[in-house]
Amino acid sequence: MKPLDHSTPRCSYTIVYKHVSEYDASAYIYLYINIYMYLDFIYLGIRFPVVLLCREQRREEKRRRKMQDLVGKAKNFVAEKVADMEKPEADITDVDLKDVGKEGITYMAKVSIKNPYSASIPICEIHYSLKSANRVIASGKTPDPGSLKGNDTTMVDVGIRVPHSVLVSLIKDIGADWDIDYLLEMGLVIDLPLVGNITIPLSKKGEMKLPSFADLFK
């Protein structure tokens, strides 16, 4: 029987089965199985979802890139506006010895902050690092120190505690000199309306007094 002539694409498989009889070597059985598989629908059934998936992935990638571009432009816009806008001005006016206690000595740093806005601005925190003789002798932060008055200058006190062990080691290194050079670095974190938290860096160099041994062991 001749195979039917189909105009649609197909795949023909021929399976030949050869059986040689154990008793009759001349007996051959040829079994031809012609299988015609019409691949139109199978091809489309596999290809069509794959094409749709690839197109959807490309669309999703374009949407993702467009969103990244928009976010990047928005960040740049906000950064430019924040850089141009007026900000509070701050300055460390003084650092002095305040107290000598059992846990260590406490220095008091006075920070002057000018608020150019009419509204009050909350101070989130002030973090600090006190250095002397090329080492950090105290570090920490003051959480929620208050708010800045509108159109006014606010003074904020920041207590800095230096442990006795660090102080004794420092005294041994500097010898009899009771005036030490220091570098105080601060970060004033404030919450600006519509912008969020920004950090104003501050620093001050100078000399400060060390307590005497008699003061340390009172």
XYZ file of C-alpha atoms in Angstrom:
218
model
C 0.000 0.000 0.000
C 1.387 3.334 -1.020
C 1.479 6.022 1.623
C -0.961 8.832 1.197
C 0.436 12.021 -0.256
C -0.172 14.797 2.227
C 0.657 18.402 1.514
C 1.330 19.222 5.156
C 4.794 18.632 6.657
C 5.190 15.213 8.180
C 7.827 12.894 9.486
C 7.992 9.285 8.303
C 9.453 6.558 10.448
C 10.080 3.090 9.034
C 10.603 0.216 11.411
C 11.912 -2.950 9.805
C 11.524 -6.133 11.729
C 13.561 -9.027 10.454
C 12.843 -12.489 11.744
C 15.052 -15.390 10.758
C 13.506 -18.724 11.519
C 15.692 -21.147 13.320
C 14.533 -23.935 10.992
C 14.046 -22.128 7.709
C 16.851 -19.709 6.926
C 15.106 -18.630 3.764
C 12.082 -17.411 5.654
C 12.194 -13.708 6.084
C 9.481 -11.615 7.439
C 9.677 -7.927 6.669
C 7.445 -5.809 8.672
C 7.199 -2.258 7.465
C 5.486 0.182 9.637
C 5.106 3.565 8.065
C 4.159 6.130 10.558
C 3.151 9.520 9.256
C 3.105 12.148 11.861
C 1.598 15.444 10.987
C 3.763 17.894 12.841
C 1.892 21.077 12.079
C -0.096 21.144 15.295
C 2.661 19.603 17.384
C 5.131 22.172 16.067
C 2.779 25.038 16.685
C 1.759 23.668 20.064
C 5.383 23.719 21.233
C 6.620 26.810 19.433
C 3.739 29.171 20.143
C 3.998 29.123 23.995
C 7.794 29.454 23.772
C 7.478 32.485 21.498
C 4.943 34.042 23.849
C 7.213 33.364 26.835
C 10.232 34.939 25.131
C 8.222 37.998 24.150
C 6.862 38.364 27.679
C 10.381 38.059 29.113
C 11.610 40.785 26.748
C 8.707 43.031 27.720
C 9.381 42.398 31.403
C 13.077 43.195 30.902
C 12.168 46.457 29.139
C 9.764 47.380 31.945
C 12.426 46.589 34.550
C 15.046 48.713 32.785
C 12.587 51.571 32.351
C 11.721 51.412 36.059
C 15.425 51.412 36.980
C 15.953 54.477 34.780
C 13.017 56.266 36.415
C 14.250 55.416 39.919
C 17.763 56.578 39.031
C 16.457 59.865 37.626
C 14.280 60.380 40.705
C 17.250 59.773 43.023
C 19.410 62.201 41.055
C 16.634 64.794 41.110
C 16.187 64.477 44.880
C 19.966 64.558 45.433
C 20.259 67.757 43.396
C 17.380 69.385 45.258
C 18.833 68.361 48.636
C 22.240 69.724 47.621
C 20.706 73.052 46.588
C 18.299 73.488 49.486
C 19.215 75.438 52.587
C 20.227 73.292 55.535
C 20.732 73.927 59.243
C 24.230 75.095 60.143
C 26.036 73.607 63.127
C 29.288 74.215 64.968
C 31.067 72.723 67.989
C 31.714 75.764 70.133
C 33.427 74.254 73.183
C 34.756 71.019 74.711
C 35.457 71.057 78.445
C 35.862 68.728 81.418
C 32.566 68.307 83.213
C 32.808 65.498 85.743
C 35.124 62.879 87.227
C 33.319 59.749 88.377
C 33.910 56.124 89.267
C 33.345 54.933 85.704
C 35.531 57.564 84.074
C 35.611 61.229 83.221
C 32.989 63.124 81.259
C 33.668 65.900 78.794
C 30.889 68.166 77.625
C 30.761 69.332 74.024
C 28.507 72.263 73.209
C 26.983 72.284 69.740
C 25.351 75.383 68.259
C 22.750 74.649 65.551
C 20.993 77.309 63.472
C 17.638 76.370 61.932
C 16.779 78.463 58.835
C 13.207 77.164 58.673
C 10.170 78.415 60.538
C 9.146 74.897 61.553
C 10.811 72.901 64.300
C 13.158 70.146 63.102
C 13.715 66.985 65.166
C 17.245 65.790 65.901
C 17.389 62.017 65.473
C 20.795 61.456 67.057
C 24.326 62.774 67.407
C 27.170 60.284 67.060
C 30.722 61.208 68.020
C 34.332 60.050 68.096
C 36.961 61.657 70.352
C 40.596 61.116 69.379
C 43.890 61.975 71.060
C 47.464 60.832 70.482
C 46.362 59.090 67.272
C 43.845 56.863 69.037
C 40.125 56.839 69.702
C 39.602 57.434 73.420
C 35.802 57.644 73.341
C 32.956 57.032 70.897
C 29.209 56.704 71.056
C 25.972 58.474 70.273
C 23.301 60.572 71.916
C 19.866 59.399 70.747
C 16.946 61.820 70.436
C 18.652 64.922 71.911
C 15.662 67.164 71.165
C 14.484 69.488 68.399
C 15.700 72.627 66.684
C 13.612 75.733 67.245
C 12.247 77.393 64.133
C 14.189 80.443 62.891
C 16.465 80.247 65.906
C 19.767 78.895 67.212
C 19.617 75.897 69.532
C 22.424 74.831 71.879
C 22.801 71.093 72.424
C 25.064 69.526 75.067
C 26.713 66.220 74.188
C 28.303 64.271 77.028
C 31.404 62.233 76.152
C 32.616 59.673 78.687
C 36.227 58.460 78.692
C 36.903 55.276 80.742
C 39.568 55.392 83.482
C 41.609 52.637 81.834
C 41.901 54.583 78.594
C 42.706 57.777 80.470
C 45.476 56.185 82.583
C 47.061 54.716 79.455
C 46.890 58.113 77.787
C 48.507 59.844 80.792
C 51.376 57.333 80.742
C 52.006 58.066 77.083
C 51.960 61.857 77.316
C 53.898 62.072 80.605
C 53.543 65.198 82.711
C 51.737 67.233 80.063
C 48.167 67.656 81.342
C 46.986 69.506 78.270
C 46.229 67.112 75.451
C 45.447 67.736 71.809
C 42.161 66.290 70.659
C 40.075 65.848 67.555
C 36.335 65.594 68.028
C 34.271 64.368 65.074
C 30.478 64.389 65.132
C 27.569 63.509 62.887
C 24.372 65.474 63.476
C 21.418 63.471 62.107
C 18.287 65.549 61.545
C 14.943 64.786 59.928
C 14.154 67.307 57.197
C 10.527 67.461 55.998
C 9.915 65.801 52.597
C 13.563 64.749 52.444
C 14.181 62.459 55.393
C 17.267 61.980 57.494
C 20.433 63.842 56.566
C 23.749 63.900 58.430
C 25.663 67.119 59.008
C 29.360 66.385 59.698
C 31.138 68.404 62.389
C 34.697 68.454 63.686
C 36.789 70.446 66.117
C 40.455 70.400 67.092
C 41.910 71.877 70.239
C 43.413 71.263 73.672
C 41.628 70.043 76.765
C 42.630 69.533 80.366
C 43.155 66.149 81.952
C 42.157 65.592 85.591
C 44.916 65.144 88.143
C 45.625 61.787 89.803
C 44.024 63.159 92.956
C 40.835 63.815 91.005
C 40.887 60.324 89.524
C 41.058 58.538 92.867
C 38.717 60.692 94.941
